[in-house]
XYZ file of C-alpha atoms in Angstrom:
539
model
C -26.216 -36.165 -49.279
C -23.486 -35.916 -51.750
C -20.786 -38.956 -51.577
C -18.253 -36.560 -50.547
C -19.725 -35.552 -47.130
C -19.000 -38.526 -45.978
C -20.772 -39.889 -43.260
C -22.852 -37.350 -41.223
C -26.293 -36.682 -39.630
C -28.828 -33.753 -38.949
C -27.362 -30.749 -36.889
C -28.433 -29.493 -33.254
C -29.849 -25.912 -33.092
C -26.608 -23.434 -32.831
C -28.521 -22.091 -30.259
C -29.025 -25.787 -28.267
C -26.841 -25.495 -24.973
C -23.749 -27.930 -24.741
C -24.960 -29.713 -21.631
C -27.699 -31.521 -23.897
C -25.084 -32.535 -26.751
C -22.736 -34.050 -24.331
C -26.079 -35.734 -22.620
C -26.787 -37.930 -25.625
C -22.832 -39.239 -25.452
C -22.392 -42.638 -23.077
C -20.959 -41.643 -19.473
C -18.241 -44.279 -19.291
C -15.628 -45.454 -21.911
C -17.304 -49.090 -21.119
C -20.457 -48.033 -23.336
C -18.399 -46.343 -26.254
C -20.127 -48.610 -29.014
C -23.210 -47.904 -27.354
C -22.473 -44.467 -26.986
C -21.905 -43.802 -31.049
C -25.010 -45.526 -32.056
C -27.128 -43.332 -30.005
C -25.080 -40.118 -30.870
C -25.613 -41.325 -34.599
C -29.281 -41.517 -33.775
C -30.008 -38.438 -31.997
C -27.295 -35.879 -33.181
C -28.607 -33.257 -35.600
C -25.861 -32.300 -37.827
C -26.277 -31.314 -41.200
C -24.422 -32.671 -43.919
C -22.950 -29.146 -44.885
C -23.463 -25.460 -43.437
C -23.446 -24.192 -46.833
C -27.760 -25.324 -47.556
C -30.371 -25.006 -45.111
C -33.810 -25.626 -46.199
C -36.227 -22.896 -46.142
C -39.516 -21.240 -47.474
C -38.013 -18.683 -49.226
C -33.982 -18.735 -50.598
C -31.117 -16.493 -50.227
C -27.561 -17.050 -51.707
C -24.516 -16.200 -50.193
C -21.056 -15.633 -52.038
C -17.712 -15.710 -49.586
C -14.513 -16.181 -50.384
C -13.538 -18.601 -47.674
C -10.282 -19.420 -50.024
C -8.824 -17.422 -51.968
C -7.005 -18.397 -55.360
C -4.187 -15.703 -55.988
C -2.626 -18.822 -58.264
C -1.184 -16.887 -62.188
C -0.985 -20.242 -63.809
C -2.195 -20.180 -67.085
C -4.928 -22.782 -67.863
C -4.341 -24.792 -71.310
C -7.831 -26.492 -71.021
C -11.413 -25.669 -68.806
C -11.349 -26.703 -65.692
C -13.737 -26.278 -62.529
C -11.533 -24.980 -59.523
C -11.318 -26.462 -56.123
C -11.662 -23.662 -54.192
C -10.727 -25.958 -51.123
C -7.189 -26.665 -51.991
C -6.276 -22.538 -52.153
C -5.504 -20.406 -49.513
C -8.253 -19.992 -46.392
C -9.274 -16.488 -45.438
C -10.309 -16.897 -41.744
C -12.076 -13.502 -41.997
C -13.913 -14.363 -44.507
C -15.651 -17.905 -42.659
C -16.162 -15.487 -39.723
C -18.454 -13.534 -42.769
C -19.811 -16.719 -43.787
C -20.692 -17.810 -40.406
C -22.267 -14.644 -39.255
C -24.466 -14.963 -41.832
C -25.661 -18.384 -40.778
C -26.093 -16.349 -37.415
C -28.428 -13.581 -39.357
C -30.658 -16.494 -40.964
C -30.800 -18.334 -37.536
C -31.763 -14.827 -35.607
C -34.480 -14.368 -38.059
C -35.764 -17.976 -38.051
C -36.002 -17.438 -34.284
C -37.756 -14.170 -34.782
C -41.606 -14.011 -33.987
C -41.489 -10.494 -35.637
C -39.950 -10.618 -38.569
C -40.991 -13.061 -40.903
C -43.370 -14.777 -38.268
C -44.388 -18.046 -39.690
C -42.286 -18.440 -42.383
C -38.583 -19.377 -42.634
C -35.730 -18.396 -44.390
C -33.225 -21.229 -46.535
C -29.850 -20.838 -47.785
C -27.649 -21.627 -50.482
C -23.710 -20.616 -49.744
C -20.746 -21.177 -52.368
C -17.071 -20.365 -51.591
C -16.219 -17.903 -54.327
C -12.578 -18.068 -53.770
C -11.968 -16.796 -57.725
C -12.851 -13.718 -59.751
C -13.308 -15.401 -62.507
C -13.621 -19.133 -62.237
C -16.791 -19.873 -59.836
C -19.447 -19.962 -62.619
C -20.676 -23.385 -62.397
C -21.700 -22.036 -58.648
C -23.725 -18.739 -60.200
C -25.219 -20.767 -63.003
C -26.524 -23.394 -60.294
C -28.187 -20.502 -57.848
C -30.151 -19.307 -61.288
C -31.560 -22.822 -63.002
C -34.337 -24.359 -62.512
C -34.182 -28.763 -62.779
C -30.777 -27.720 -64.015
C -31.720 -25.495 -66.892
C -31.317 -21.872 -67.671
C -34.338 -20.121 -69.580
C -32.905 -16.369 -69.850
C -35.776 -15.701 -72.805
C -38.806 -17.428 -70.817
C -41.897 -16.059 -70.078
C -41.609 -13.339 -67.149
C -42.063 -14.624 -64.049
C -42.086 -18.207 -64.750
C -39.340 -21.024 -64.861
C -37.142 -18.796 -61.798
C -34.508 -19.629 -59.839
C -35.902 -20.349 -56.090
C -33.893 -17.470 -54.338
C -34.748 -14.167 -53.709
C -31.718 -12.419 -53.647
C -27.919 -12.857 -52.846
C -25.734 -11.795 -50.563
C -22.281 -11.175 -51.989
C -19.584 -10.320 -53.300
C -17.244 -9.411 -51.286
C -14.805 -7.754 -54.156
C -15.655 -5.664 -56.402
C -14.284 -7.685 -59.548
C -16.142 -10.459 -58.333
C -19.631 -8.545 -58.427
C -18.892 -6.901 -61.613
C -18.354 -10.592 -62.981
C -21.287 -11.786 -61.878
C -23.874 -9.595 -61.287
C -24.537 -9.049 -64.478
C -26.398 -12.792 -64.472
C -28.492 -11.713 -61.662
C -29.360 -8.592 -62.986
C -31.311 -10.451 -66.006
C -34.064 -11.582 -63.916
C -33.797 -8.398 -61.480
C -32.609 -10.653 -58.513
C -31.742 -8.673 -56.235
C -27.548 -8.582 -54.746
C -26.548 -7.060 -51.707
C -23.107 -7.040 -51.116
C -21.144 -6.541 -47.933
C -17.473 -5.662 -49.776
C -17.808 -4.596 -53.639
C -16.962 -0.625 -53.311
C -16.220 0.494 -56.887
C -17.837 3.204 -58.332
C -19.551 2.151 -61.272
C -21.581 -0.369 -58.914
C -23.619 2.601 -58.402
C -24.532 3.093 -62.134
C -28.016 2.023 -61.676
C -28.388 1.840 -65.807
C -26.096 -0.927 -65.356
C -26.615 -2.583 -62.485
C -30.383 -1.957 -61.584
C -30.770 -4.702 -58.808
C -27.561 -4.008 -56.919
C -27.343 -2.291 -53.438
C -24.921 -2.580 -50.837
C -23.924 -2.249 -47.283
C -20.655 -1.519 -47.497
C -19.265 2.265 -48.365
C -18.528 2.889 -52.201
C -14.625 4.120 -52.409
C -15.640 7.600 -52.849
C -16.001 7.601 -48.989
C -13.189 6.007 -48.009
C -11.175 7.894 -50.265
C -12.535 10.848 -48.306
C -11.525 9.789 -45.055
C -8.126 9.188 -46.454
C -7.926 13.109 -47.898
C -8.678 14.533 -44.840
C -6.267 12.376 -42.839
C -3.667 13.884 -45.065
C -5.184 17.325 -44.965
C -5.165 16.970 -41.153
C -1.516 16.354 -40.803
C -0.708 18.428 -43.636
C 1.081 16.024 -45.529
C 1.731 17.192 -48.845
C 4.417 14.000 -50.821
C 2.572 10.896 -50.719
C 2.297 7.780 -52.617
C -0.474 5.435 -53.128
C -0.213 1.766 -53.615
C -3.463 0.148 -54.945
C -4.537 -3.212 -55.826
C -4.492 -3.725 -59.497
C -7.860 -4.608 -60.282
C -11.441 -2.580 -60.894
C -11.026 -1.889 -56.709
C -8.127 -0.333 -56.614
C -7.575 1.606 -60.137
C -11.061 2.795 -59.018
C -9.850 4.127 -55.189
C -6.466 5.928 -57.108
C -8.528 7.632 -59.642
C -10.815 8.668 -56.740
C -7.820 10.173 -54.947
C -6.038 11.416 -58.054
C -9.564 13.672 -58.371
C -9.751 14.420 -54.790
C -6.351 16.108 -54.263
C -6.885 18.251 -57.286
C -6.855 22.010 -56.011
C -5.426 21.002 -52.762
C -1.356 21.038 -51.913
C -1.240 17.209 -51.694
C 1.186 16.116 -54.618
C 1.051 11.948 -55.645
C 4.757 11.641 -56.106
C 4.338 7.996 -56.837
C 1.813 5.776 -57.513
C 1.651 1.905 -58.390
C -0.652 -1.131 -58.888
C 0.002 -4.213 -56.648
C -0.071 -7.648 -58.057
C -0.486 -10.500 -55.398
C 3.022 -12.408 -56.496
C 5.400 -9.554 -57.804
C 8.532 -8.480 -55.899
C 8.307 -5.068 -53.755
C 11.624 -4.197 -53.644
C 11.369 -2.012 -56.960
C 8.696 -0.025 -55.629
C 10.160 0.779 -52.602
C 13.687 1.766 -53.901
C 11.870 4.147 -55.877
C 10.119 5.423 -52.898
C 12.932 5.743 -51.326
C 14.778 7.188 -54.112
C 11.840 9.965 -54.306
C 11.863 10.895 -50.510
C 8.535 9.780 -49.649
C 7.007 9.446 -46.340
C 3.549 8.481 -46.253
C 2.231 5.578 -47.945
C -1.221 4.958 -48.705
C -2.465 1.731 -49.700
C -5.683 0.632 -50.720
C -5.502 -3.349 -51.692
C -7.786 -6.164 -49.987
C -6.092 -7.989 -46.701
C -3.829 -10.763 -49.391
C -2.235 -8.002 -51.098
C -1.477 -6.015 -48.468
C -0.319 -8.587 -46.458
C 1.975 -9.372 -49.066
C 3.053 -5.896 -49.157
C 3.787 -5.004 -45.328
C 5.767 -8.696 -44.986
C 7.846 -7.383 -47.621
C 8.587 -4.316 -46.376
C 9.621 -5.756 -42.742
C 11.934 -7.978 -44.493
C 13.528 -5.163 -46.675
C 14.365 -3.188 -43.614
C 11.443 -0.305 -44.974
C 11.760 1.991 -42.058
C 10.736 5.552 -41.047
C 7.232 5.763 -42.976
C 3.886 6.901 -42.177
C 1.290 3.852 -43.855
C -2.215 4.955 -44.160
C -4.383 1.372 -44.919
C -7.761 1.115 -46.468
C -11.042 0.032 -45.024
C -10.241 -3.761 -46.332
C -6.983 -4.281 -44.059
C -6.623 -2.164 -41.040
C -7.479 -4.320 -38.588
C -5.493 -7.384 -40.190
C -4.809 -9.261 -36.700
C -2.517 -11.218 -38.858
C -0.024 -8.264 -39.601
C -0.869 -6.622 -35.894
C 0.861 -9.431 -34.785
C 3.941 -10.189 -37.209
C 7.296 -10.343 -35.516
C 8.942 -6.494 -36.533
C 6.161 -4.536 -37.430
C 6.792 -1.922 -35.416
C 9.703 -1.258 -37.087
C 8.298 -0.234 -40.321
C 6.706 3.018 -38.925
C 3.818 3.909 -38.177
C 0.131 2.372 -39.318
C -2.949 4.584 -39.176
C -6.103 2.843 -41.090
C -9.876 3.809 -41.760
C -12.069 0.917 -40.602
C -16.001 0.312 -39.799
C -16.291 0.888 -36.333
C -16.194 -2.044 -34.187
C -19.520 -3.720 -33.425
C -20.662 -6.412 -31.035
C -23.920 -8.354 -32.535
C -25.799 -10.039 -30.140
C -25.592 -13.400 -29.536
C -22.961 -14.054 -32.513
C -20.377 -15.128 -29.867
C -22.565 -17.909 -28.714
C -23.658 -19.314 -31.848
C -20.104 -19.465 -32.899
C -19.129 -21.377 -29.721
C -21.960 -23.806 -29.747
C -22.117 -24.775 -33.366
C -18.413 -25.252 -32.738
C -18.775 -27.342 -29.632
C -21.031 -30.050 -31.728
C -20.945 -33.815 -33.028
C -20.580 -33.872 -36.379
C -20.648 -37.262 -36.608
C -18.247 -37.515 -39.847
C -16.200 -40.326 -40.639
C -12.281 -39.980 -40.383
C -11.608 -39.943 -43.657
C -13.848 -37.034 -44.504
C -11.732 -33.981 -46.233
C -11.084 -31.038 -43.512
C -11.283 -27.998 -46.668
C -14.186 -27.079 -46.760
C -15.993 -26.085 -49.955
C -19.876 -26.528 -51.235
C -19.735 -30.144 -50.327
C -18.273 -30.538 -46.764
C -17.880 -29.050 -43.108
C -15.847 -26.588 -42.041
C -15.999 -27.138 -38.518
C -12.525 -28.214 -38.175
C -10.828 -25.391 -39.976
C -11.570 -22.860 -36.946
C -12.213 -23.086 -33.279
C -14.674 -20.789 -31.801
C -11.982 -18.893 -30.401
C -9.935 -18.583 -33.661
C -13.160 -17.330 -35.365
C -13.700 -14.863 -32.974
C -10.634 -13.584 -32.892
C -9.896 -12.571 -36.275
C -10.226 -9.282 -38.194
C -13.922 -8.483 -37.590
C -14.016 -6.541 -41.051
C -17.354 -6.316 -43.282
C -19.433 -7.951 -40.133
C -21.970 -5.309 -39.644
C -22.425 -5.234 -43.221
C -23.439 -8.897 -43.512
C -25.592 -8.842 -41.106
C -27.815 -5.528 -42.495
C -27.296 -7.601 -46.017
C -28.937 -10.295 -44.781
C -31.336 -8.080 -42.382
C -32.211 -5.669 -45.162
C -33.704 -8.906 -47.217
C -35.292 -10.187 -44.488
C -37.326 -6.720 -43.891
C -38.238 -6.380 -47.780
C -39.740 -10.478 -48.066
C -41.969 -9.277 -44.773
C -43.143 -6.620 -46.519
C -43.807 -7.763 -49.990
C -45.578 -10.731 -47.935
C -47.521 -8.289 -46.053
C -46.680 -9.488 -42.760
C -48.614 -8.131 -39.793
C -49.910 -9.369 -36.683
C -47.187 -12.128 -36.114
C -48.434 -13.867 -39.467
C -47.183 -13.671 -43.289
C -49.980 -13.602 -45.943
C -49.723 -17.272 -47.576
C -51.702 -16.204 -50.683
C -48.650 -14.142 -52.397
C -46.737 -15.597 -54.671
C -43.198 -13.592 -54.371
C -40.582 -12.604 -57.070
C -37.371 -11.222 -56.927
C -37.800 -7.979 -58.288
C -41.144 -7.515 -55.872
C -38.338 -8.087 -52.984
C -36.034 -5.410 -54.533
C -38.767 -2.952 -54.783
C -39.165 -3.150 -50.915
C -35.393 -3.442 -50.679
C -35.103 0.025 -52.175
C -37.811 1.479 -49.361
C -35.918 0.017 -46.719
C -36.372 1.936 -43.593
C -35.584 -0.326 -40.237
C -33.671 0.274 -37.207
C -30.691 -2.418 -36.303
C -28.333 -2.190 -33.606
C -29.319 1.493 -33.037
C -28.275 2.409 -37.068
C -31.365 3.368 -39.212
C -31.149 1.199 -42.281
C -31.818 3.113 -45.616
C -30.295 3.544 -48.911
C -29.883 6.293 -51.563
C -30.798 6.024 -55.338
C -27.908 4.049 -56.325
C -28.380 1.640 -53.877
C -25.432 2.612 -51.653
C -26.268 3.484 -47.659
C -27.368 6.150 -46.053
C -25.950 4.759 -42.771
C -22.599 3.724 -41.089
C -19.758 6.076 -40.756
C -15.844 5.096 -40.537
C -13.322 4.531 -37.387
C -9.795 5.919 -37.629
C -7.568 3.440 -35.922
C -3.910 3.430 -35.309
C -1.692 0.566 -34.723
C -0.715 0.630 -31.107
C 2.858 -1.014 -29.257
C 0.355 -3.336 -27.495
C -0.941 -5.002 -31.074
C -4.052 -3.517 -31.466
C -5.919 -1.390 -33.746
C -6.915 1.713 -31.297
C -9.781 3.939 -32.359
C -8.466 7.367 -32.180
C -10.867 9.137 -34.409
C -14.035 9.119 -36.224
C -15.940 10.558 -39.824
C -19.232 10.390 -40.140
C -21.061 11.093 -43.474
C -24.738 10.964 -42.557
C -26.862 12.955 -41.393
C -24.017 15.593 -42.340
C -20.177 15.293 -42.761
C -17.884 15.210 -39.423
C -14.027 13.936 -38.969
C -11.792 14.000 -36.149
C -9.004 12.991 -35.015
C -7.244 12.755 -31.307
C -3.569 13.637 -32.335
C -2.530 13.014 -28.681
C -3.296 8.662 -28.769
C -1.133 8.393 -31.860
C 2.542 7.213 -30.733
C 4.881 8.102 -33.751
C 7.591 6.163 -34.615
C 9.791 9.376 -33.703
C 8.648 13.164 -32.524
C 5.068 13.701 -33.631
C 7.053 17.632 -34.996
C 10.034 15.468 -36.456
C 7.623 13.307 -38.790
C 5.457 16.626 -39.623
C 8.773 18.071 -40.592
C 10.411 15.392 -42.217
C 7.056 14.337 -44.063
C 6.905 17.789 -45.393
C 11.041 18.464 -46.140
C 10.937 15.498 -48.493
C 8.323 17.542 -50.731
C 9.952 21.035 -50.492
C 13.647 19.091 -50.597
C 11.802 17.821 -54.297
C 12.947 20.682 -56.635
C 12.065 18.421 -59.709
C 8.641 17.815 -58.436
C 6.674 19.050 -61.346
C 9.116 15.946 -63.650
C 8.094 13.452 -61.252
C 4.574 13.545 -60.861
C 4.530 14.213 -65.148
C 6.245 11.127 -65.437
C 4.771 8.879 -62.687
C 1.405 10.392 -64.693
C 3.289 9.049 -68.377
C 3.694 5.573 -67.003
C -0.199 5.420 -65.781
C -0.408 6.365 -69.613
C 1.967 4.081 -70.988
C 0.619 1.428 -69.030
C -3.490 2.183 -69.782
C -4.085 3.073 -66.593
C -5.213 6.531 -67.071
C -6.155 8.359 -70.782
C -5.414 11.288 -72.085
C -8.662 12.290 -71.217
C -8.662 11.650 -67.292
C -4.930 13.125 -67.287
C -6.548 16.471 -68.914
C -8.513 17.213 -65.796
C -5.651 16.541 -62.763
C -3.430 18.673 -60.869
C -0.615 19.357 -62.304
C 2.183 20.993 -60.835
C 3.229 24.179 -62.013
């Protein structure tokens, strides 16, 4: 145990019923001396959820924190990802898959007799969690990227993670040496899919292409025509505009403005320019921080009167479902995974939260590689929040579980324990996947993205919630609909139609706008000559 975890002992099964935690307390206040002694003898808590021995590795990479900080460093330094912001979505991620190890390690089918470890890091920065990466791939603390094949490797199998898309195209590289394989649960960009590049990558999650899609035909479906899109500046969101910016060409929806989001930078600009350019809908495709940022701003600047269509990564922020005059910013329609319920999840969250942890007072409450997070959320907090990217953990983790049985030729409730495993024998069977879980028939394509899910369309209701009213399915063939009659507008459903629609016609210098909205992408290297040669320009 490191010095920083204080004082603590083993952990109880998540699955071990409170009634025989509070049995090994004393019954009386008159044995409380007694009573510690014997919890700190037969208590079970581990020193940090973030390892958990097992016969075969995985990694996990969540950004339980998130660093958004734009101070320039004038010297190296490791960060502390436990002094920046938490991201209770993201421990609910981190937990559930804890959940998906624990379910497996249960599991007399899959993966009989042997049992699956763990090695989590918070990867609350883009670009300054290295010393966690370069752990997860030495061996005794060295790095041997020109070794013999096969020999000197890291212990785990594969990783699950990242969550963005920056953060996988930072680091996946390092993984992609030694073709270990990374399934992530977030990262959507295109080029993830570039298989020249990244040859051991797959995901769970959507690419953008698909969300973008949704996104076009909610427009097409209202017949929306003067929109804007605000995305995130970073590979994630420069990737979703140019999506949309090829979408829309050959189609009557015109991109009247368009700008990248910063997470400190002030919003007013952007939305007197908005305003100044008559627009109506606003699309914006940022991660829950930005957009957060974003909406807040707008509620305090009075924005009024607008139609906001949100990505996959915030529409069902319970955070901004709940802020104090949200309703008065318009109306909120979002593409989301649909909603599912895993098994058992609920419980596991509630008993691992109802245990002793046994840790002295003095123990720090942030949690990072080196201590508990226990005390950050209660089981009811956790289960609460924005259920985003669940589903998508769990067939991560699932998906990696499925390809070690195979490649260990498991059959009749036994593992073979004369194959020696490697990482890129795991991705082979990771690429064959073909399993059913929670009714959804887990396979992938050729570039590693899935051949299952499909998307909710949720709007934000007067009661607080995000209320499916449509759906889009991709596989085995392309379907979208939407129930018009759920959605209550902000005014007449004909009056936002028509006023959505007046601002474009009322635009008589559309064709200058959009050339110079496009001259500013230009100015600003956001878009080359090159990609501005093939979009649709108005006459």
């Amino acid at each position: 145990m490191t010095p920083e975890a204080g004082i603590a002992c083993k952990q109880l099964s998540p699955l071990t019923s409170q009634a025989n935690i509070e049995s090994s307390g004393a019954t009386n206040s008159a044995n409380n001396s007694n009573a510690f002694l014997h919890a700190l003898a037969q208590c079970t808590v581990p020193a940090s959820e973030f390892q958990l021995e097992g016969d075969y590795l995985l990694a996990g990479l969540f950004d339980i924190h998130h660093d958004s900080s734009t101070v320039k460093q004038d010297r190296p330094e490791a960060i502390d990802c436990s002094s920046k912001e938490f991201i209770p979505s993201s421990y609910r991620r981190f937990q559930l898959m804890r959940f998906s190890v624990e379910e497996i390690n249960n599991s007399t089918k899959l993966l009989p007799n042997v049992s699956l470890g763990y090695e989590i890091f918070d990867h609350c920065s883009d670009i300054h969690n290295f010393p966690g990466i370069l752990k997860l791939l030495s061996v005794d603390g060295l790095i041997q990227p020109w070794g013999e094949p096969h020999k000197n490797l890291s212990k785990v199998m594969a990783v699950v993670g990242t969550y963005t898309s920056t953060q996988a195209l930072t680091v996946a590289p390092l993984f992609m040496m030694d073709l270990i394989p990374m399934v992530s649960y977030g990262a959507a960009t295109s080029v993830l899919s570039r298989k020249e590049i990244f040859p051991s990558f797959l995901r769970t999650v959507h690419p953008s292409k698909d969300v973008i899609e949704v996104i076009f035909n909610i427009v097409q479906h209202f017949n929306w025509r003067w929109v804007a899109f605000l995305n995130i500046d970073d590979d994630y969101g420069n990737d979703g505009r140019d999506l949309f910016i090829k979408r829309i060409k050959g189609s009557e929806i015109c991109l009247a403005y368009t700008k990248g989001l910063k997470q400190h930078m002030n919003h007013s600009k952007i939305f007197k320019q908005i305003e100044a350019q008559r627009i109506g809908i606003i699309i914006v495709f940022a991660p829950e921080w930005t957009a957060e940022a974003l909406i807040k701003s707008a509620i305090q600047l009075n924005v009024t009167k607008k139609v906001w269509i949100a990505g996959d990564a915030w529409s069902l922020n319970k955070e901004l479902l709940e802020e104090e005059g949200i309703q008065n910013i318009g109306t909120v329609i979002g593409v989301s995974e649909p909603k599912v319920t895993i098994p058992g999840f609920r419980d596991f969250i509630y008993s691992s939260k109802s245990q002793n942890y046994c840790e002295n007072a003095e123990q720090n409450t942030f949690c990072n590689q080196v201590c508990n997070c226990s005390s950050l959320s209660s089981a009811e907090q956790i289960l609460a929040v924005d259920p985003s990217f669940n589903f998508p953990v769990y067939s991560a983790v699932h998906a990696i579980a499925h390809a070690l049985h195979n490649a260990l030729q498991c059959e009749s409730g036994r593992c073979k324990g004369n194959i020696t495993v490697h990482p890129h024998m795991v991705l082979a069977e990771l690429k064959k996947s073909n399993f059913t879980l929670l009714n959804q028939s887990v396979t992938f394509d050729e570039n590693g993205d899935p051949n299952f899910g499909s998307f909710s369309i949720v709007f934000w209701n007067q009661s607080g919630d995000a209320e499916e009213i449509g759906i889009c399915h991709f596989h085995p063939k392309f379907n979208f609909f939407i129930n018009d009659t759920k959605i209550q507008w902000y005014t007449k459903k004909e009056n936002v139609k028509k006023d959505m629609n007046k601002y474009y016609m009322e635009s008589t210098n559309a064709a200058s706008i959009v050339k110079s909205v496009l001259q500013e992408l230009i100015s600003t290297k956001q878009l080359s000559g090159h990609q501005l040669a093939n979009l649709p320009l108005p006459e």
